Amino acid sequence: MSSGGASTSTATATLTFGDTEFDDVNNGTLTLVSTDGTSRVYTIRNDAGASTNLEFNAGASASVPAANLAVAIAHADGHNGKLTTVVDGAKITITQAVAGASGNTAITTAASFDNACDVNIGGAFSGGTASTNSVYALLYNSTSTITSTNPGGATTNYRFN
């Protein structure tokens, strides 16, 4: 018999692209790390210059790079489901698919990437709590004793008469 569990939440990071002159931000990079340690570097390109699946075009308005970054993150060469995105105009919210503690994965941007944003992404995912799901094993043996072992290895014996 087993039981257990605690609620978890996933950490997020948000950025808002600005109506800046995107010709000035070519080659700006954004590095994201998912809770399983997968790290990917995404590069913003101007003038429709994206040539790999980890590059995305800036476009003519602030909503275009947000949508294009979401596609790159979802791609098989990107985070491929390990990070999910929600795009609302120029704003993109990136969420870790697996719960992780606030700040447990780093986000790195080049200054040239930050220049493309009205609201920068920050240095880490925030707001999440690490998974604390636990399984407790209960064993009934012939000596009228139930033994409970928690995930940390501690054992408690309960004797019944």
mmCIF file with all atom_site columns, C-alpha atoms in Angstrom:
data_model
loop_
_atom_site.group_PDB
_atom_site.id
_atom_site.type_symbol
_atom_site.label_atom_id
_atom_site.label_alt_id
_atom_site.label_comp_id
_atom_site.label_asym_id
_atom_site.label_entity_id
_atom_site.label_seq_id
_atom_site.pdbx_PDB_ins_code
_atom_site.Cartn_x
_atom_site.Cartn_y
_atom_site.Cartn_z
_atom_site.occupancy
_atom_site.B_iso_or_equiv
_atom_site.pdbx_formal_charge
_atom_site.auth_seq_id
_atom_site.auth_comp_id
_atom_site.auth_asym_id
_atom_site.auth_atom_id
_atom_site.pdbx_PDB_model_num
ATOM 1   C CA . MET A 1 1   ? 0.000  0.000   0.000   1.00 0.00 ? 1   MET A CA 1
ATOM 2   C CA . SER A 1 2   ? 1.316  3.447   -0.765  1.00 0.00 ? 2   SER A CA 1
ATOM 3   C CA . SER A 1 3   ? 0.080  6.970   -0.428  1.00 0.00 ? 3   SER A CA 1
ATOM 4   C CA . GLY A 1 4   ? 1.320  10.511  -0.299  1.00 0.00 ? 4   GLY A CA 1
ATOM 5   C CA . GLY A 1 5   ? 1.622  13.676  -2.262  1.00 0.00 ? 5   GLY A CA 1
ATOM 6   C CA . ALA A 1 6   ? 1.792  17.389  -1.908  1.00 0.00 ? 6   ALA A CA 1
ATOM 7   C CA . SER A 1 7   ? 0.825  20.143  -4.258  1.00 0.00 ? 7   SER A CA 1
ATOM 8   C CA . THR A 1 8   ? 3.445  21.629  -6.540  1.00 0.00 ? 8   THR A CA 1
ATOM 9   C CA . SER A 1 9   ? 3.555  24.597  -8.846  1.00 0.00 ? 9   SER A CA 1
ATOM 10  C CA . THR A 1 10  ? 5.654  25.426  -11.857 1.00 0.00 ? 10  THR A CA 1
ATOM 11  C CA . ALA A 1 11  ? 7.968  28.409  -12.071 1.00 0.00 ? 11  ALA A CA 1
ATOM 12  C CA . THR A 1 12  ? 7.534  31.050  -14.768 1.00 0.00 ? 12  THR A CA 1
ATOM 13  C CA . ALA A 1 13  ? 9.473  33.817  -16.457 1.00 0.00 ? 13  ALA A CA 1
ATOM 14  C CA . THR A 1 14  ? 7.941  36.687  -18.420 1.00 0.00 ? 14  THR A CA 1
ATOM 15  C CA . LEU A 1 15  ? 9.308  39.210  -20.861 1.00 0.00 ? 15  LEU A CA 1
ATOM 16  C CA . THR A 1 16  ? 7.710  41.871  -23.025 1.00 0.00 ? 16  THR A CA 1
ATOM 17  C CA . PHE A 1 17  ? 9.247  42.828  -26.333 1.00 0.00 ? 17  PHE A CA 1
ATOM 18  C CA . GLY A 1 18  ? 9.297  46.544  -27.098 1.00 0.00 ? 18  GLY A CA 1
ATOM 19  C CA . ASP A 1 19  ? 8.712  48.633  -30.180 1.00 0.00 ? 19  ASP A CA 1
ATOM 20  C CA . THR A 1 20  ? 12.411 49.276  -30.462 1.00 0.00 ? 20  THR A CA 1
ATOM 21  C CA . GLU A 1 21  ? 14.431 49.408  -33.658 1.00 0.00 ? 21  GLU A CA 1
ATOM 22  C CA . PHE A 1 22  ? 15.151 45.700  -34.091 1.00 0.00 ? 22  PHE A CA 1
ATOM 23  C CA . ASP A 1 23  ? 18.045 46.359  -36.468 1.00 0.00 ? 23  ASP A CA 1
ATOM 24  C CA . ASP A 1 24  ? 19.970 47.331  -33.347 1.00 0.00 ? 24  ASP A CA 1
ATOM 25  C CA . VAL A 1 25  ? 19.405 43.992  -31.598 1.00 0.00 ? 25  VAL A CA 1
ATOM 26  C CA . ASN A 1 26  ? 20.585 41.470  -34.168 1.00 0.00 ? 26  ASN A CA 1
ATOM 27  C CA . ASN A 1 27  ? 22.266 38.450  -32.577 1.00 0.00 ? 27  ASN A CA 1
ATOM 28  C CA . GLY A 1 28  ? 20.922 39.092  -29.068 1.00 0.00 ? 28  GLY A CA 1
ATOM 29  C CA . THR A 1 29  ? 20.824 35.825  -27.129 1.00 0.00 ? 29  THR A CA 1
ATOM 30  C CA . LEU A 1 30  ? 18.560 34.344  -24.463 1.00 0.00 ? 30  LEU A CA 1
ATOM 31  C CA . THR A 1 31  ? 19.633 31.191  -22.604 1.00 0.00 ? 31  THR A CA 1
ATOM 32  C CA . LEU A 1 32  ? 16.915 29.187  -20.847 1.00 0.00 ? 32  LEU A CA 1
ATOM 33  C CA . VAL A 1 33  ? 17.390 26.112  -18.651 1.00 0.00 ? 33  VAL A CA 1
ATOM 34  C CA . SER A 1 34  ? 14.543 23.719  -17.832 1.00 0.00 ? 34  SER A CA 1
ATOM 35  C CA . THR A 1 35  ? 14.304 21.839  -14.532 1.00 0.00 ? 35  THR A CA 1
ATOM 36  C CA . ASP A 1 36  ? 15.868 18.716  -16.070 1.00 0.00 ? 36  ASP A CA 1
ATOM 37  C CA . GLY A 1 37  ? 18.995 20.745  -16.918 1.00 0.00 ? 37  GLY A CA 1
ATOM 38  C CA . THR A 1 38  ? 18.329 21.166  -20.645 1.00 0.00 ? 38  THR A CA 1
ATOM 39  C CA . SER A 1 39  ? 19.946 24.439  -21.706 1.00 0.00 ? 39  SER A CA 1
ATOM 40  C CA . ARG A 1 40  ? 19.218 26.138  -25.024 1.00 0.00 ? 40  ARG A CA 1
ATOM 41  C CA . VAL A 1 41  ? 20.431 29.434  -26.456 1.00 0.00 ? 41  VAL A CA 1
ATOM 42  C CA . TYR A 1 42  ? 17.866 31.328  -28.558 1.00 0.00 ? 42  TYR A CA 1
ATOM 43  C CA . THR A 1 43  ? 19.078 34.110  -30.851 1.00 0.00 ? 43  THR A CA 1
ATOM 44  C CA . ILE A 1 44  ? 17.000 37.025  -32.152 1.00 0.00 ? 44  ILE A CA 1
ATOM 45  C CA . ARG A 1 45  ? 17.712 37.975  -35.782 1.00 0.00 ? 45  ARG A CA 1
ATOM 46  C CA . ASN A 1 46  ? 16.681 41.064  -37.690 1.00 0.00 ? 46  ASN A CA 1
ATOM 47  C CA . ASP A 1 47  ? 15.734 41.311  -41.353 1.00 0.00 ? 47  ASP A CA 1
ATOM 48  C CA . ALA A 1 48  ? 14.305 37.752  -41.433 1.00 0.00 ? 48  ALA A CA 1
ATOM 49  C CA . GLY A 1 49  ? 17.806 36.367  -40.908 1.00 0.00 ? 49  GLY A CA 1
ATOM 50  C CA . ALA A 1 50  ? 16.906 33.339  -38.748 1.00 0.00 ? 50  ALA A CA 1
ATOM 51  C CA . SER A 1 51  ? 18.474 30.238  -40.289 1.00 0.00 ? 51  SER A CA 1
ATOM 52  C CA . THR A 1 52  ? 18.326 27.598  -37.522 1.00 0.00 ? 52  THR A CA 1
ATOM 53  C CA . ASN A 1 53  ? 15.551 26.303  -35.271 1.00 0.00 ? 53  ASN A CA 1
ATOM 54  C CA . LEU A 1 54  ? 17.055 28.112  -32.258 1.00 0.00 ? 54  LEU A CA 1
ATOM 55  C CA . GLU A 1 55  ? 17.004 31.484  -34.033 1.00 0.00 ? 55  GLU A CA 1
ATOM 56  C CA . PHE A 1 56  ? 13.896 33.629  -34.351 1.00 0.00 ? 56  PHE A CA 1
ATOM 57  C CA . ASN A 1 57  ? 13.063 36.696  -36.407 1.00 0.00 ? 57  ASN A CA 1
ATOM 58  C CA . ALA A 1 58  ? 12.415 40.062  -34.805 1.00 0.00 ? 58  ALA A CA 1
ATOM 59  C CA . GLY A 1 59  ? 9.791  41.174  -37.315 1.00 0.00 ? 59  GLY A CA 1
ATOM 60  C CA . ALA A 1 60  ? 8.218  44.583  -37.774 1.00 0.00 ? 60  ALA A CA 1
ATOM 61  C CA . SER A 1 61  ? 6.294  44.837  -34.493 1.00 0.00 ? 61  SER A CA 1
ATOM 62  C CA . ALA A 1 62  ? 6.785  43.771  -30.881 1.00 0.00 ? 62  ALA A CA 1
ATOM 63  C CA . SER A 1 63  ? 4.291  40.904  -31.127 1.00 0.00 ? 63  SER A CA 1
ATOM 64  C CA . VAL A 1 64  ? 6.255  39.132  -33.875 1.00 0.00 ? 64  VAL A CA 1
ATOM 65  C CA . PRO A 1 65  ? 9.371  38.185  -31.859 1.00 0.00 ? 65  PRO A CA 1
ATOM 66  C CA . ALA A 1 66  ? 7.185  36.963  -28.981 1.00 0.00 ? 66  ALA A CA 1
ATOM 67  C CA . ALA A 1 67  ? 5.322  34.586  -31.298 1.00 0.00 ? 67  ALA A CA 1
ATOM 68  C CA . ASN A 1 68  ? 8.528  33.521  -33.059 1.00 0.00 ? 68  ASN A CA 1
ATOM 69  C CA . LEU A 1 69  ? 10.344 32.836  -29.772 1.00 0.00 ? 69  LEU A CA 1
ATOM 70  C CA . ALA A 1 70  ? 7.427  30.651  -28.655 1.00 0.00 ? 70  ALA A CA 1
ATOM 71  C CA . VAL A 1 71  ? 7.798  28.572  -31.818 1.00 0.00 ? 71  VAL A CA 1
ATOM 72  C CA . ALA A 1 72  ? 11.549 28.176  -31.251 1.00 0.00 ? 72  ALA A CA 1
ATOM 73  C CA . ILE A 1 73  ? 11.047 27.074  -27.625 1.00 0.00 ? 73  ILE A CA 1
ATOM 74  C CA . ALA A 1 74  ? 8.422  24.492  -28.651 1.00 0.00 ? 74  ALA A CA 1
ATOM 75  C CA . HIS A 1 75  ? 10.562 23.085  -31.484 1.00 0.00 ? 75  HIS A CA 1
ATOM 76  C CA . ALA A 1 76  ? 12.232 19.670  -31.175 1.00 0.00 ? 76  ALA A CA 1
ATOM 77  C CA . ASP A 1 77  ? 15.629 21.437  -31.238 1.00 0.00 ? 77  ASP A CA 1
ATOM 78  C CA . GLY A 1 78  ? 14.456 23.836  -28.528 1.00 0.00 ? 78  GLY A CA 1
ATOM 79  C CA . HIS A 1 79  ? 12.932 22.800  -25.219 1.00 0.00 ? 79  HIS A CA 1
ATOM 80  C CA . ASN A 1 80  ? 10.347 20.592  -26.933 1.00 0.00 ? 80  ASN A CA 1
ATOM 81  C CA . GLY A 1 81  ? 7.716  20.545  -24.168 1.00 0.00 ? 81  GLY A CA 1
ATOM 82  C CA . LYS A 1 82  ? 10.109 21.000  -21.240 1.00 0.00 ? 82  LYS A CA 1
ATOM 83  C CA . LEU A 1 83  ? 9.138  24.672  -21.288 1.00 0.00 ? 83  LEU A CA 1
ATOM 84  C CA . THR A 1 84  ? 5.737  25.917  -22.429 1.00 0.00 ? 84  THR A CA 1
ATOM 85  C CA . THR A 1 85  ? 4.741  29.395  -23.534 1.00 0.00 ? 85  THR A CA 1
ATOM 86  C CA . VAL A 1 86  ? 1.748  31.690  -23.587 1.00 0.00 ? 86  VAL A CA 1
ATOM 87  C CA . VAL A 1 87  ? 1.929  34.704  -25.897 1.00 0.00 ? 87  VAL A CA 1
ATOM 88  C CA . ASP A 1 88  ? -0.228 37.782  -25.352 1.00 0.00 ? 88  ASP A CA 1
ATOM 89  C CA . GLY A 1 89  ? 0.749  40.359  -27.953 1.00 0.00 ? 89  GLY A CA 1
ATOM 90  C CA . ALA A 1 90  ? 4.336  41.399  -27.210 1.00 0.00 ? 90  ALA A CA 1
ATOM 91  C CA . LYS A 1 91  ? 4.356  39.570  -23.851 1.00 0.00 ? 91  LYS A CA 1
ATOM 92  C CA . ILE A 1 92  ? 5.535  35.960  -23.558 1.00 0.00 ? 92  ILE A CA 1
ATOM 93  C CA . THR A 1 93  ? 5.243  33.901  -20.389 1.00 0.00 ? 93  THR A CA 1
ATOM 94  C CA . ILE A 1 94  ? 7.504  30.849  -20.259 1.00 0.00 ? 94  ILE A CA 1
ATOM 95  C CA . THR A 1 95  ? 6.612  28.075  -17.816 1.00 0.00 ? 95  THR A CA 1
ATOM 96  C CA . GLN A 1 96  ? 8.628  25.075  -16.683 1.00 0.00 ? 96  GLN A CA 1
ATOM 97  C CA . ALA A 1 97  ? 6.666  21.918  -17.531 1.00 0.00 ? 97  ALA A CA 1
ATOM 98  C CA . VAL A 1 98  ? 8.052  20.122  -14.465 1.00 0.00 ? 98  VAL A CA 1
ATOM 99  C CA . ALA A 1 99  ? 7.748  21.854  -11.107 1.00 0.00 ? 99  ALA A CA 1
ATOM 100 C CA . GLY A 1 100 ? 10.913 23.489  -9.858  1.00 0.00 ? 100 GLY A CA 1
ATOM 101 C CA . ALA A 1 101 ? 11.778 25.758  -6.978  1.00 0.00 ? 101 ALA A CA 1
ATOM 102 C CA . SER A 1 102 ? 11.879 29.483  -7.557  1.00 0.00 ? 102 SER A CA 1
ATOM 103 C CA . GLY A 1 103 ? 15.316 30.475  -8.813  1.00 0.00 ? 103 GLY A CA 1
ATOM 104 C CA . ASN A 1 104 ? 16.581 26.926  -9.351  1.00 0.00 ? 104 ASN A CA 1
ATOM 105 C CA . THR A 1 105 ? 17.397 27.471  -13.036 1.00 0.00 ? 105 THR A CA 1
ATOM 106 C CA . ALA A 1 106 ? 19.310 30.400  -14.475 1.00 0.00 ? 106 ALA A CA 1
ATOM 107 C CA . ILE A 1 107 ? 18.252 32.642  -17.342 1.00 0.00 ? 107 ILE A CA 1
ATOM 108 C CA . THR A 1 108 ? 20.973 34.561  -19.146 1.00 0.00 ? 108 THR A CA 1
ATOM 109 C CA . THR A 1 109 ? 20.581 37.324  -21.703 1.00 0.00 ? 109 THR A CA 1
ATOM 110 C CA . ALA A 1 110 ? 23.000 39.361  -23.733 1.00 0.00 ? 110 ALA A CA 1
ATOM 111 C CA . ALA A 1 111 ? 22.625 43.121  -23.367 1.00 0.00 ? 111 ALA A CA 1
ATOM 112 C CA . SER A 1 112 ? 21.621 43.277  -27.029 1.00 0.00 ? 112 SER A CA 1
ATOM 113 C CA . PHE A 1 113 ? 18.669 40.976  -26.262 1.00 0.00 ? 113 PHE A CA 1
ATOM 114 C CA . ASP A 1 114 ? 17.584 43.066  -23.274 1.00 0.00 ? 114 ASP A CA 1
ATOM 115 C CA . ASN A 1 115 ? 17.577 46.125  -25.537 1.00 0.00 ? 115 ASN A CA 1
ATOM 116 C CA . ALA A 1 116 ? 14.717 44.539  -27.518 1.00 0.00 ? 116 ALA A CA 1
ATOM 117 C CA . CYS A 1 117 ? 12.509 44.314  -24.412 1.00 0.00 ? 117 CYS A CA 1
ATOM 118 C CA . ASP A 1 118 ? 10.322 46.798  -22.576 1.00 0.00 ? 118 ASP A CA 1
ATOM 119 C CA . VAL A 1 119 ? 10.259 44.345  -19.648 1.00 0.00 ? 119 VAL A CA 1
ATOM 120 C CA . ASN A 1 120 ? 13.337 42.126  -19.344 1.00 0.00 ? 120 ASN A CA 1
ATOM 121 C CA . ILE A 1 121 ? 13.050 38.487  -18.382 1.00 0.00 ? 121 ILE A CA 1
ATOM 122 C CA . GLY A 1 122 ? 15.167 38.440  -15.215 1.00 0.00 ? 122 GLY A CA 1
ATOM 123 C CA . GLY A 1 123 ? 17.855 36.029  -14.075 1.00 0.00 ? 123 GLY A CA 1
ATOM 124 C CA . ALA A 1 124 ? 15.787 32.973  -13.111 1.00 0.00 ? 124 ALA A CA 1
ATOM 125 C CA . PHE A 1 125 ? 12.373 31.347  -13.250 1.00 0.00 ? 125 PHE A CA 1
ATOM 126 C CA . SER A 1 126 ? 10.285 32.379  -10.245 1.00 0.00 ? 126 SER A CA 1
ATOM 127 C CA . GLY A 1 127 ? 7.218  31.380  -8.276  1.00 0.00 ? 127 GLY A CA 1
ATOM 128 C CA . GLY A 1 128 ? 7.513  27.619  -8.429  1.00 0.00 ? 128 GLY A CA 1
ATOM 129 C CA . THR A 1 129 ? 7.886  25.040  -5.726  1.00 0.00 ? 129 THR A CA 1
ATOM 130 C CA . ALA A 1 130 ? 9.855  21.859  -6.129  1.00 0.00 ? 130 ALA A CA 1
ATOM 131 C CA . SER A 1 131 ? 7.986  18.614  -6.338  1.00 0.00 ? 131 SER A CA 1
ATOM 132 C CA . THR A 1 132 ? 7.498  17.197  -2.874  1.00 0.00 ? 132 THR A CA 1
ATOM 133 C CA . ASN A 1 133 ? 5.430  14.210  -3.886  1.00 0.00 ? 133 ASN A CA 1
ATOM 134 C CA . SER A 1 134 ? 6.334  11.355  -1.644  1.00 0.00 ? 134 SER A CA 1
ATOM 135 C CA . VAL A 1 135 ? 5.453  7.728   -1.376  1.00 0.00 ? 135 VAL A CA 1
ATOM 136 C CA . TYR A 1 136 ? 5.017  5.988   1.913   1.00 0.00 ? 136 TYR A CA 1
ATOM 137 C CA . ALA A 1 137 ? 5.261  2.222   2.001   1.00 0.00 ? 137 ALA A CA 1
ATOM 138 C CA . LEU A 1 138 ? 3.182  0.343   4.527   1.00 0.00 ? 138 LEU A CA 1
ATOM 139 C CA . LEU A 1 139 ? 3.897  -3.295  5.208   1.00 0.00 ? 139 LEU A CA 1
ATOM 140 C CA . TYR A 1 140 ? 1.831  -5.592  7.412   1.00 0.00 ? 140 TYR A CA 1
ATOM 141 C CA . ASN A 1 141 ? 3.653  -8.654  8.603   1.00 0.00 ? 141 ASN A CA 1
ATOM 142 C CA . SER A 1 142 ? 2.728  -11.714 10.592  1.00 0.00 ? 142 SER A CA 1
ATOM 143 C CA . THR A 1 143 ? 3.829  -10.188 13.909  1.00 0.00 ? 143 THR A CA 1
ATOM 144 C CA . SER A 1 144 ? 0.907  -7.718  13.932  1.00 0.00 ? 144 SER A CA 1
ATOM 145 C CA . THR A 1 145 ? 3.270  -4.881  13.071  1.00 0.00 ? 145 THR A CA 1
ATOM 146 C CA . ILE A 1 146 ? 2.860  -2.266  10.362  1.00 0.00 ? 146 ILE A CA 1
ATOM 147 C CA . THR A 1 147 ? 6.089  -0.732  9.178   1.00 0.00 ? 147 THR A CA 1
ATOM 148 C CA . SER A 1 148 ? 5.977  2.686   7.519   1.00 0.00 ? 148 SER A CA 1
ATOM 149 C CA . THR A 1 149 ? 8.984  3.893   5.542   1.00 0.00 ? 149 THR A CA 1
ATOM 150 C CA . ASN A 1 150 ? 9.025  7.471   4.243   1.00 0.00 ? 150 ASN A CA 1
ATOM 151 C CA . PRO A 1 151 ? 11.053 8.674   1.238   1.00 0.00 ? 151 PRO A CA 1
ATOM 152 C CA . GLY A 1 152 ? 13.889 9.854   3.484   1.00 0.00 ? 152 GLY A CA 1
ATOM 153 C CA . GLY A 1 153 ? 14.392 6.282   4.698   1.00 0.00 ? 153 GLY A CA 1
ATOM 154 C CA . ALA A 1 154 ? 13.030 6.729   8.231   1.00 0.00 ? 154 ALA A CA 1
ATOM 155 C CA . THR A 1 155 ? 11.061 3.722   9.433   1.00 0.00 ? 155 THR A CA 1
ATOM 156 C CA . THR A 1 156 ? 8.286  3.681   12.002  1.00 0.00 ? 156 THR A CA 1
ATOM 157 C CA . ASN A 1 157 ? 6.846  0.462   13.395  1.00 0.00 ? 157 ASN A CA 1
ATOM 158 C CA . TYR A 1 158 ? 3.269  0.251   14.653  1.00 0.00 ? 158 TYR A CA 1
ATOM 159 C CA . ARG A 1 159 ? 2.362  -2.800  16.722  1.00 0.00 ? 159 ARG A CA 1
ATOM 160 C CA . PHE A 1 160 ? -1.182 -4.019  17.124  1.00 0.00 ? 160 PHE A CA 1
ATOM 161 C CA . ASN A 1 161 ? -2.416 -6.408  19.827  1.00 0.00 ? 161 ASN A CA 1
#
